Coordinates of C-alpha atoms in Angstrom, one line a residue:
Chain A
X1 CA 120.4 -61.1 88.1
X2 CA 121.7 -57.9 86.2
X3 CA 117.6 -56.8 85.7
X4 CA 117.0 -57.6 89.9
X5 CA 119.9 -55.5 90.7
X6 CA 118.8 -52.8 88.7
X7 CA 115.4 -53.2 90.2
X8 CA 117.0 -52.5 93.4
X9 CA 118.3 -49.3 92.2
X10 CA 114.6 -47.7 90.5
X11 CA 114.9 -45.0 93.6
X12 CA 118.4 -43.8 92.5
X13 CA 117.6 -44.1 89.1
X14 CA 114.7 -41.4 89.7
X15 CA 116.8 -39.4 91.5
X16 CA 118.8 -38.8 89.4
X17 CA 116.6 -38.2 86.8
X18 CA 114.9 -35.7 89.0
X19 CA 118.3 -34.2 89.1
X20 CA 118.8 -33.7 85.6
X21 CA 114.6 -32.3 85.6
X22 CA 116.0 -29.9 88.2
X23 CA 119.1 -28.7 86.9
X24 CA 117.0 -28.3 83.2
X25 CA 114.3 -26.1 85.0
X26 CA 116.7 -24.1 87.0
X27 CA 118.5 -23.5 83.9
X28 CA 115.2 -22.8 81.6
X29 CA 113.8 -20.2 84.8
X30 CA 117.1 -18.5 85.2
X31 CA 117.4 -19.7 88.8
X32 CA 120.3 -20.2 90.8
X33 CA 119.2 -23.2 93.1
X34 CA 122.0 -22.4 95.7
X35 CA 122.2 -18.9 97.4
X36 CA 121.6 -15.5 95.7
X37 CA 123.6 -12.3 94.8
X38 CA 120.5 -10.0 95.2
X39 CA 118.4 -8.6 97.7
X40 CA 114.7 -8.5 96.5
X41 CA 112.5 -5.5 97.6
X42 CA 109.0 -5.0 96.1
X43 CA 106.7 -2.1 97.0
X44 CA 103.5 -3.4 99.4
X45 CA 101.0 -3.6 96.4
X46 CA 103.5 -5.7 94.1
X47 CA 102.7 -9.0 95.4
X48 CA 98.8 -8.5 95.3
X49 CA 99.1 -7.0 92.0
X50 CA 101.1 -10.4 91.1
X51 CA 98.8 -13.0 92.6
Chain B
X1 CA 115.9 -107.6 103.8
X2 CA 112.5 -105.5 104.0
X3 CA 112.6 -105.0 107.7
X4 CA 115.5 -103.0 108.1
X5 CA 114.7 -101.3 104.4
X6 CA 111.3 -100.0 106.8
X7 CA 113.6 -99.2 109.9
X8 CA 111.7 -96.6 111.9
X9 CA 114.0 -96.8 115.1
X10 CA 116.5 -98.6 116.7
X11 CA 117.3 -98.9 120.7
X12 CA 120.2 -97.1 122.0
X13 CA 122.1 -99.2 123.9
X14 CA 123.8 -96.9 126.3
X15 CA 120.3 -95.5 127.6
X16 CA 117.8 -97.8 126.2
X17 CA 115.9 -94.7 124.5
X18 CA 114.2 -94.7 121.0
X19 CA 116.1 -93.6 118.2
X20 CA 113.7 -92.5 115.7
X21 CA 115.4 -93.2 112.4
X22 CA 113.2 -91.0 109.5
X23 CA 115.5 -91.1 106.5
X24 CA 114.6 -95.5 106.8
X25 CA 117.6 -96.8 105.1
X26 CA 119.4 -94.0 104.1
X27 CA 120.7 -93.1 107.9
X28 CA 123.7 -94.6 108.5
X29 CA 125.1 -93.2 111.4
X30 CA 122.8 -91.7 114.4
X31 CA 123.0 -90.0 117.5
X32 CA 121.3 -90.8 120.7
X33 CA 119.4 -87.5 121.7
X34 CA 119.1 -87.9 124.9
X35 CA 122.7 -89.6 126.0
X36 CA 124.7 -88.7 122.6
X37 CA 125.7 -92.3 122.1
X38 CA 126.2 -93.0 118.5
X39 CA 126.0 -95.7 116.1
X40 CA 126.6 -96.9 113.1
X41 CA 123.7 -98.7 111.1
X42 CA 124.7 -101.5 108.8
X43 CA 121.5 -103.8 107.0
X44 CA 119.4 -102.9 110.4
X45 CA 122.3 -103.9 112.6
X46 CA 123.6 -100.6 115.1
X47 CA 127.0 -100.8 116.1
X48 CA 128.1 -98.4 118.5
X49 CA 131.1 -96.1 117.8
X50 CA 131.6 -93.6 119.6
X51 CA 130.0 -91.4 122.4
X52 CA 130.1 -86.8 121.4
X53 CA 129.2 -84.9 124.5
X54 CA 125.4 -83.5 125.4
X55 CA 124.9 -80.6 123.9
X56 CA 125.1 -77.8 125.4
X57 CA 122.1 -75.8 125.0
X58 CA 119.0 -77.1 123.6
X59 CA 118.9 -77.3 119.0
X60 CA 116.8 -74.0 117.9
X61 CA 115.6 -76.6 115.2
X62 CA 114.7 -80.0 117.3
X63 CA 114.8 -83.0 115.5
X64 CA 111.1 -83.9 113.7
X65 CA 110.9 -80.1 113.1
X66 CA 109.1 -79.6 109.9
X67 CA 109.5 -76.3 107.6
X68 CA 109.4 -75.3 104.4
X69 CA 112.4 -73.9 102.3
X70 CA 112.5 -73.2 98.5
X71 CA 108.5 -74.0 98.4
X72 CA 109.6 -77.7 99.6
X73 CA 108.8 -79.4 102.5
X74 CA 111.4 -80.7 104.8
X75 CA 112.1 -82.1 108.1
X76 CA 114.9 -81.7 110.4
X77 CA 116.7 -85.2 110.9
X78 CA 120.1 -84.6 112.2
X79 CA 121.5 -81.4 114.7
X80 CA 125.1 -81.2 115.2
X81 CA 127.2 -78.6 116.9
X82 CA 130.6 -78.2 114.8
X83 CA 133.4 -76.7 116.1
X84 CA 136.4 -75.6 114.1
X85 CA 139.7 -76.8 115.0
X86 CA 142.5 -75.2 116.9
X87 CA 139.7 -72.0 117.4
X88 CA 136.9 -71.0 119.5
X89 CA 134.5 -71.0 116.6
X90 CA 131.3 -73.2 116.9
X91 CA 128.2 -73.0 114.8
X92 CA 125.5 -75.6 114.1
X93 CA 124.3 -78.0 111.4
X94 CA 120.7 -79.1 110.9
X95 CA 120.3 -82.0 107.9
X96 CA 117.4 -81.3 106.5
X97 CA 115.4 -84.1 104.3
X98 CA 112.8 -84.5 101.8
X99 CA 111.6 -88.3 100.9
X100 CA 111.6 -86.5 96.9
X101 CA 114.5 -83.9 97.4
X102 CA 116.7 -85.5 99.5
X103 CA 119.0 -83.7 102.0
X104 CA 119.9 -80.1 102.4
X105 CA 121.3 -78.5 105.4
X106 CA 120.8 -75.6 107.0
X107 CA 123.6 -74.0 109.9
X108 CA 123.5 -71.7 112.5
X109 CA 126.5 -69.2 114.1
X110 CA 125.9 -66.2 116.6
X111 CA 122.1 -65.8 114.7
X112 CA 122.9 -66.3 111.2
X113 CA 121.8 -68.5 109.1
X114 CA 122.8 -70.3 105.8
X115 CA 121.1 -72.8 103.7
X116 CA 123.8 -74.8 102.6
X117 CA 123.1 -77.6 99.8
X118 CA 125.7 -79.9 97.8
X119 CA 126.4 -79.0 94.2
X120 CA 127.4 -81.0 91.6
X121 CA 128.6 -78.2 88.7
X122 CA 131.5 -77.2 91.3
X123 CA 134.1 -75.3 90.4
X124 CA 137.5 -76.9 88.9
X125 CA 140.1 -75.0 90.6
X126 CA 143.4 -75.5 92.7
X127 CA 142.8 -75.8 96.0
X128 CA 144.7 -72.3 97.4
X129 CA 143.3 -70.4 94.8
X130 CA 142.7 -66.9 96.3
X131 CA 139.7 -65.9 94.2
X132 CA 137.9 -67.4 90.9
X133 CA 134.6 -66.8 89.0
X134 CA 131.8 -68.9 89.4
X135 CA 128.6 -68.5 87.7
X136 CA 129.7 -65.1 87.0
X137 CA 130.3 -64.5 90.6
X138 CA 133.8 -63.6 92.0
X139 CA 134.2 -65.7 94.8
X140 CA 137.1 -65.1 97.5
X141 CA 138.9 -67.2 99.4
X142 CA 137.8 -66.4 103.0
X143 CA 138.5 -69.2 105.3
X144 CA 140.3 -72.2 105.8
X145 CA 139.8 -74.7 108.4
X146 CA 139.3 -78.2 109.9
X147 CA 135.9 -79.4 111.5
X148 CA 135.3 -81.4 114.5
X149 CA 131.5 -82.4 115.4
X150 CA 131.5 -81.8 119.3
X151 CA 127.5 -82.7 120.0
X152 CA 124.7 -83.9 117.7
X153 CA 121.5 -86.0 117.4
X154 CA 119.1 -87.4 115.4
X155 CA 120.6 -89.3 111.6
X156 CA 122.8 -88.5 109.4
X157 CA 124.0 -90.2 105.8
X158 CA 127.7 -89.9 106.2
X159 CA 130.3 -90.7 108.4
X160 CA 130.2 -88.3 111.4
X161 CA 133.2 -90.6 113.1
X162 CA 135.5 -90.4 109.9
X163 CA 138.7 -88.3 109.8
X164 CA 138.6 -84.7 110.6
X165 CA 136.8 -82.8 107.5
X166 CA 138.9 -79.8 105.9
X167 CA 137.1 -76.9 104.5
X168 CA 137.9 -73.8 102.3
X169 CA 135.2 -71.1 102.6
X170 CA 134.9 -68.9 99.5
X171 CA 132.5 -66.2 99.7
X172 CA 130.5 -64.2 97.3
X173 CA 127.6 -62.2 99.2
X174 CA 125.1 -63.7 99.8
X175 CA 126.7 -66.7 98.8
X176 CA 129.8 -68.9 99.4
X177 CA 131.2 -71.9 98.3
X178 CA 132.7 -74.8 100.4
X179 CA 135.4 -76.9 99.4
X180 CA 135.1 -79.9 102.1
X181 CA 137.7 -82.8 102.1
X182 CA 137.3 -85.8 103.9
X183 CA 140.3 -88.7 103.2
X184 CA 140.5 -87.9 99.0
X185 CA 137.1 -87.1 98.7
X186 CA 135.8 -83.3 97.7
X187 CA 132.6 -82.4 98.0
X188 CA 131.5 -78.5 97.0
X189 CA 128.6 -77.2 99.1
X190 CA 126.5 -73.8 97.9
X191 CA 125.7 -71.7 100.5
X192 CA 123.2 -68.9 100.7
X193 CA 122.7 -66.3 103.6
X194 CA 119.0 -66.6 104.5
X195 CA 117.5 -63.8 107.3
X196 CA 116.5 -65.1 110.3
X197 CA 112.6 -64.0 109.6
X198 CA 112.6 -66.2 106.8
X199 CA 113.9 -69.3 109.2
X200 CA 111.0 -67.8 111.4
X201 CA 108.6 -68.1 108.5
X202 CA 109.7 -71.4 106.8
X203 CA 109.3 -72.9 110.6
X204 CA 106.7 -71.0 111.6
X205 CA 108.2 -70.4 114.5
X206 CA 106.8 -67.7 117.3
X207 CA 108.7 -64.6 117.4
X208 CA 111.6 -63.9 119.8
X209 CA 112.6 -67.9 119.6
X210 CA 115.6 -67.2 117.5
X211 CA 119.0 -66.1 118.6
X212 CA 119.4 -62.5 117.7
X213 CA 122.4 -61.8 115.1
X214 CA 126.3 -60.6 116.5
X215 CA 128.4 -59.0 114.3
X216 CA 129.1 -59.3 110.2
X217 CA 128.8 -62.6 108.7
X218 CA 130.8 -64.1 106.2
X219 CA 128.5 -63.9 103.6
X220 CA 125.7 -61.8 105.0
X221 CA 125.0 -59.2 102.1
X222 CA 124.7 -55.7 103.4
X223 CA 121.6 -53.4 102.1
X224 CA 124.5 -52.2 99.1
X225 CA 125.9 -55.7 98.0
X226 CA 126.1 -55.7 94.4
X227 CA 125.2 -52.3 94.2
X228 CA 128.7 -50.7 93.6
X229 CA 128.7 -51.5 89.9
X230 CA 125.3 -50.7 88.7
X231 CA 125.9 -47.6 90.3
X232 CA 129.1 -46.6 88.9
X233 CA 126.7 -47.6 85.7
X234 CA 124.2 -45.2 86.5
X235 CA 126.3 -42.1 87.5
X236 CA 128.2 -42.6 84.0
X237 CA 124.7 -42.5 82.2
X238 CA 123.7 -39.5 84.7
X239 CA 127.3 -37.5 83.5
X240 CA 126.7 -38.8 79.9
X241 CA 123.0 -37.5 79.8
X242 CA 123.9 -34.3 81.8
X243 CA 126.7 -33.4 79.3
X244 CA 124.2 -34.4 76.4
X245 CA 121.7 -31.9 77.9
X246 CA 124.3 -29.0 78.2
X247 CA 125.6 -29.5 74.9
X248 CA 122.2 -30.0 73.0
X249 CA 119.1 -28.8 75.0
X250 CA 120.2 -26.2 76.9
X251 CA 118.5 -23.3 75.5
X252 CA 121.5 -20.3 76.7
X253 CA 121.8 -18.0 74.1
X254 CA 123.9 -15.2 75.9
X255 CA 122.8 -11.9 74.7
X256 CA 124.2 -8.1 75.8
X257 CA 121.3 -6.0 76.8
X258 CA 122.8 -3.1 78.5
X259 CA 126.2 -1.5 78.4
X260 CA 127.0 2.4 79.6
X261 CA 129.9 3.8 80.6
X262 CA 130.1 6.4 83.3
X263 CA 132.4 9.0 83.8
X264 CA 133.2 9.8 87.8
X265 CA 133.0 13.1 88.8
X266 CA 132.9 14.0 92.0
X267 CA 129.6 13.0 93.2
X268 CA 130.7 9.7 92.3
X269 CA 133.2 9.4 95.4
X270 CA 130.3 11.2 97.3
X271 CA 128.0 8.3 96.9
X272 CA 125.6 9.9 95.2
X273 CA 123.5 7.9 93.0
X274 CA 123.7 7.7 89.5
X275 CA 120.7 6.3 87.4
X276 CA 121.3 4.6 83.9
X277 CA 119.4 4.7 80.5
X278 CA 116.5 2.0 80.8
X279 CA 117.2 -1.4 79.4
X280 CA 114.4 -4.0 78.9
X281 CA 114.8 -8.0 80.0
X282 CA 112.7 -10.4 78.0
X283 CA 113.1 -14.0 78.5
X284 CA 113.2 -16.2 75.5
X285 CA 110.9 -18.5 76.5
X286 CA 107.4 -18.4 78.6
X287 CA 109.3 -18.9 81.8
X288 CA 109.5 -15.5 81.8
X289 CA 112.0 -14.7 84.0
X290 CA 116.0 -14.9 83.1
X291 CA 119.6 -15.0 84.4
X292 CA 122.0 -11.8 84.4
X293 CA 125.5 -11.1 84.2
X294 CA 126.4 -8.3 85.4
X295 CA 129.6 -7.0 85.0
X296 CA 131.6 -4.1 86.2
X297 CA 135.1 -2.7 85.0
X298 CA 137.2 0.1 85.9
X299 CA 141.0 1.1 85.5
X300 CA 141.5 0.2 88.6
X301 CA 145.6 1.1 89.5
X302 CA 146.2 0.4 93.0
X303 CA 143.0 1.1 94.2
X304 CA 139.5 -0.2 94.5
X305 CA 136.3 1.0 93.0
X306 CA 133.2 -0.4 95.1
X307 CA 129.4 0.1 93.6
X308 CA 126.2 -0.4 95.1
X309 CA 123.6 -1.3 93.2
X310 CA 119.3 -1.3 92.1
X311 CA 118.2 -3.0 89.3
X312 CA 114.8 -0.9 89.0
X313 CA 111.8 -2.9 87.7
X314 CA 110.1 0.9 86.1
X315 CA 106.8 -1.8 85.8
X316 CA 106.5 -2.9 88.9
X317 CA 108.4 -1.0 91.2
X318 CA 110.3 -4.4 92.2
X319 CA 113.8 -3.7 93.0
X320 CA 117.0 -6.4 93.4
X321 CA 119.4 -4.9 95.2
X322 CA 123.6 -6.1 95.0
X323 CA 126.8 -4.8 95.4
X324 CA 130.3 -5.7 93.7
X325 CA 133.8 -3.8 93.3
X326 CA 137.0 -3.9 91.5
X327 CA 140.4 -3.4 92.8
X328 CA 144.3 -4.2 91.4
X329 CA 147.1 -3.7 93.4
X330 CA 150.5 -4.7 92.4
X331 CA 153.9 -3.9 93.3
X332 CA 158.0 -5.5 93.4
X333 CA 158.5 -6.4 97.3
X334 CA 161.3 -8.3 98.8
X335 CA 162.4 -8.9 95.2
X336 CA 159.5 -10.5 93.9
X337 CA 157.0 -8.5 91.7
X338 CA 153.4 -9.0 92.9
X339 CA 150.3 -8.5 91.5
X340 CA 146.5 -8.9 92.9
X341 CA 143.3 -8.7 91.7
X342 CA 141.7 -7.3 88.5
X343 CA 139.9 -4.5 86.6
X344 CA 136.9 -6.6 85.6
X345 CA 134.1 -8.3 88.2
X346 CA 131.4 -9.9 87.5
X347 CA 128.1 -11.7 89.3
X348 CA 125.2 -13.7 88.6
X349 CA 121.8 -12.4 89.5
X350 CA 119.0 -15.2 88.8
X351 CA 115.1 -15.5 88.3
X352 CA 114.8 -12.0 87.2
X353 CA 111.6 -11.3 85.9
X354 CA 111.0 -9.7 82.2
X355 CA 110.5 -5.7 81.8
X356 CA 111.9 -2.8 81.6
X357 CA 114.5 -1.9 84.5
X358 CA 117.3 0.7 85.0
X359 CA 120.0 0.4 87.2
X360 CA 120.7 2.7 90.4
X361 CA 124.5 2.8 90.8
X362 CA 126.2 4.4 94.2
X363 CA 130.0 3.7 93.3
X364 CA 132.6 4.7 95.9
X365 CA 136.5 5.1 95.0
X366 CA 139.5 4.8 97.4
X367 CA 140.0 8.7 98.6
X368 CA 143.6 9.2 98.7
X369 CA 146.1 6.7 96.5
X370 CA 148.2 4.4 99.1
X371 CA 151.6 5.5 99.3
X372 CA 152.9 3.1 101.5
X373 CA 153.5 0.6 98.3
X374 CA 156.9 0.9 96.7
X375 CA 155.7 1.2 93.6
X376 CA 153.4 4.3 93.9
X377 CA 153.8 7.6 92.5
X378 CA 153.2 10.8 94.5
X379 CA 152.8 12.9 91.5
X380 CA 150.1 10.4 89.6
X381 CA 146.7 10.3 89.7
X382 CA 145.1 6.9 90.5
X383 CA 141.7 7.7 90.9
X384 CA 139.1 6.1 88.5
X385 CA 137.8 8.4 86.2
X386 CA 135.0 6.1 84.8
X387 CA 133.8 2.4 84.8
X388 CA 131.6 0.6 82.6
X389 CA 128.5 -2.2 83.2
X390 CA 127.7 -4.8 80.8
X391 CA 124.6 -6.9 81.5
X392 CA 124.5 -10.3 79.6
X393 CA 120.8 -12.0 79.7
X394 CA 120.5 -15.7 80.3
X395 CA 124.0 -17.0 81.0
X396 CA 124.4 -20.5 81.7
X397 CA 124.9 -20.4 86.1
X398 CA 127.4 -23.1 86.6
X399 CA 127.0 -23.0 90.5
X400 CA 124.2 -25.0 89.4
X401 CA 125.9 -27.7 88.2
X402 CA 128.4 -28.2 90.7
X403 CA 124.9 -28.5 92.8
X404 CA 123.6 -31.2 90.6
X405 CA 127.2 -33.3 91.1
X406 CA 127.4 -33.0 94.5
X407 CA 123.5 -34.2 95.1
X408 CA 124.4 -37.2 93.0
X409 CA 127.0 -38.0 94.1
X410 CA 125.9 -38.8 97.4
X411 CA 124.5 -41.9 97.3
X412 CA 127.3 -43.2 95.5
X413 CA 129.4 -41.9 98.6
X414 CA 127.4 -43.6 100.8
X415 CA 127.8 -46.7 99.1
X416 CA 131.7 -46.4 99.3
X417 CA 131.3 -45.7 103.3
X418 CA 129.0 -48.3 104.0
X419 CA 130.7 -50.6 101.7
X420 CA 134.0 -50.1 103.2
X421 CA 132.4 -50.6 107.1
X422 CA 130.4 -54.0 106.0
X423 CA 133.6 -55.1 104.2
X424 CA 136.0 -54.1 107.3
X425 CA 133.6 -56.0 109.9
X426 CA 133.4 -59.2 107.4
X427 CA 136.9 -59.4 106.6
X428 CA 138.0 -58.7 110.4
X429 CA 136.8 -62.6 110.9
X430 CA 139.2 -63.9 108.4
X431 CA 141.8 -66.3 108.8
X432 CA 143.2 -66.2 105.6
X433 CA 144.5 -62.5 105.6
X434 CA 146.8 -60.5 108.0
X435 CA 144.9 -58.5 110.2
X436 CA 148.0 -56.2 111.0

């Protein structure tokens, strides 16, 4: 019974997982996932120069 | 002796109708279907005991109806419409039977539906126990009433005339136990809530032939029955892991890559801008871009010191632009000494990519000291005469985690509501506790 109710929880169990993947990323790119201090400004050619 | 062991039907006396009998000996009391005479059936011989009203409304199972429940094939034998004493309440009871299985029943209330079967391995207990464990099941006491049969057809086993049968309804979603007593006997029935699509299937019945479902059943599960525990499991593994990463995986290693003090002359309070000594960013991993620090102090004595500033990408000509201040004001008012704000501010700045940057600074200063403060000198000199940025690379950004905690915990939130609704509209039909 324990196994069935945990069966019934595989979607929770991944997202929470997908939760932990998320916070690990934000933390390995630097990002901040809500909001932002900064206002970004890059020159016209920056973007195709990044692509 | 073998002709009423092969009884098919006996004559009902009151209308003169067939009584089809197809349990063969083991029917011992029957109702007539179509006048609700009944009788008792002893070695082939009917005697006629009482007479229960017509029903009402036509069985959603008739009598003869075949289905199959639990992969086994039954037949309906016996309806009956049971009302529970001293109350409004009525549901139905359908006896199922199986010439290899035997009997199980199945009943019906406002669309739900139960199959209910008699168990053997019943539970020991007091009779006004409030709650016990069965079969590693907490099972509460829920209701406690008489039963009167009202209408009925078809054959039953037991005696449908007898005394008045008493019942204690624990439940345990999806399940509940009855505690019937009849005279000194107790019988303990197992029921389980079965959807009304499965009663559909198992009868193979058209669609739109079964009563639609009203309100919360006793022990109709909800979508999180059971669920409150496993989850509280999961969010403690979640925390445990999350901690587990922070501590052991996160790769932070906090590192000062700029620091300047500058002095403020008098195209500071201008506005004018002030450019720094360059600084390079380099993430310590392939991501490539990092978290910053930044933070700004200045002797700040009941003032404020405001900055506006550029961090300069001198490779690509990307700029991220942010502002913060500083300002400390204290004083001794109505007796109480005060004190607000501080000399040090700080802020995050996130995803910044690698290179090398410098920082544009416009920094603004309060222009004349305020002298309406108790506390302030007219002869001293309170403006700032420099200020200092630090930059710190790859700080942990804790905003993030408080993110991560309140994502998960919102199913477990929803849970708790729903829980709390489905247990509210349940317990609401209760006769057992005060509804105050």
């Amino acid at each position: 019974m324990t196994k069935n109710i945990f069966s019934k929880l595989n979607w929770f169990i991944l997202y929470l997982l997908m939760l932990l993947g998320l916070q690990s990323y934000a933390d390995y790119k630097g990002w901040r996932l809500l909001g932002s201090n900064t206002e970004k400004w890059a020159p016209a050619g920056y973007k195709q120069h990044h692509k | 002796m073998a002709a009423f062991e092969n009884l098919t039907s006996i004559e009902c006396h009151s209308c003169h109708g067939k009584i089809i009998l197809r349990t063969g000996q083991n029917a011992h009391y029957a109702i007539c279907p179509s006048c609700a005479a009944s009788y008792k059936i002893l070695n082939g011989q009917t005697e006629r005991t009482q007479n229960y009203s017509q029903a009402l409304k036509p069985y959603t199972l008739p009598l003869g109806a075949k289905g199959t429940i639990k992969q086994i094939n039954y037949e309906v034998v016996g309806c009956l419409t049971c009302k529970q004493a001293n109350s409004h309440y009525s549901w139905r009871e359908y006896t199922l039977y199986n010439e290899t299985y035997g009997y199980i029943f199945l009943s019906e209330y406002d669309g739900h539906w139960n199959i209910v079967e008699e168990i053997s391995d019943f539970p020991r207990r007091q009779k006004y126990s409030k709650s016990f464990i069965f079969k590693e099941r907490e099972y509460e006491l829920f209701s406690d009433y008489g039963v009167q049969y009202r209408d009925g057809a078809g054959e039953f086993f037991w005696n449908i005339n007898g005394p008045k049968t008493l019942v204690l309804e624990y439940i345990s979603p999806p399940y509940s136990l009855l505690r019937e007593t009849k005279s000194q006997e107790v019988n303990w029935f197992l029921a389980t809530y079965i959807h009304p699509k499965e009663i559909r299937k198992a009868f193979n019945l058209p669609s739109g032939t079964l009563p639609s479902r009203h309100g919360t059943y006793s022990n109709e599960p909800s979508i999180v029955t059971d669920l409150q525990k496993p989850t509280l499991y999961c969010m403690a593994a979640f925390f445990f892991l999350m901690f587990f990463i922070q501590l052991f995986f996160s790769n932070h290693q906090e590192q000062v890559i700029f620091e300047q003090t500058f002095n403020c002359d008098s195209a500071v309070v201008a506005g004018k801008t002030i450019i720094s000594e360059p600084f390079n960013i380099k993430s310590n991993n392939s991501a490539e871009t990092s978290s910053l620090n930044i933070i700004l102090s200045a002797p700040v004595d009941n003032t404020w010191f405001e900055s506006q500033m550029t961090l300069m990408n001198e490779d690509t000509g990307e700029e991220f632009y942010f502002e913060t201040g500083v300002e400390l004001y204290y004083g001794y008012t109505e007796g109480e000494h005060w004190r607000e704000g501080s000399e040090k501010n700080d802020l995050i700045l996130s995803e910044i990519p690698d290179g090398t940057y410098r920082l544009a600074i416009k920094a603004y200063q309060e222009p004349l000291p305020i002298t309406y403060y108790s506390n302030i000198s007219p002869s001293k000199d309170y403006k700032v005469k420099f200020f200092t940025i630090n930059i710190i690379k790859d700080i942990s950004i804790t905003s993030n985690l408080w993110v991560i905690i309140l994502l998960s915990l919102l199913v477990p939130t929803l849970i708790i509501i729903i829980s709390y609704f489905n247990h509210t509209a349940r317990w609401s039909n209760s006769n057992v506790i005060s509804h105050d």
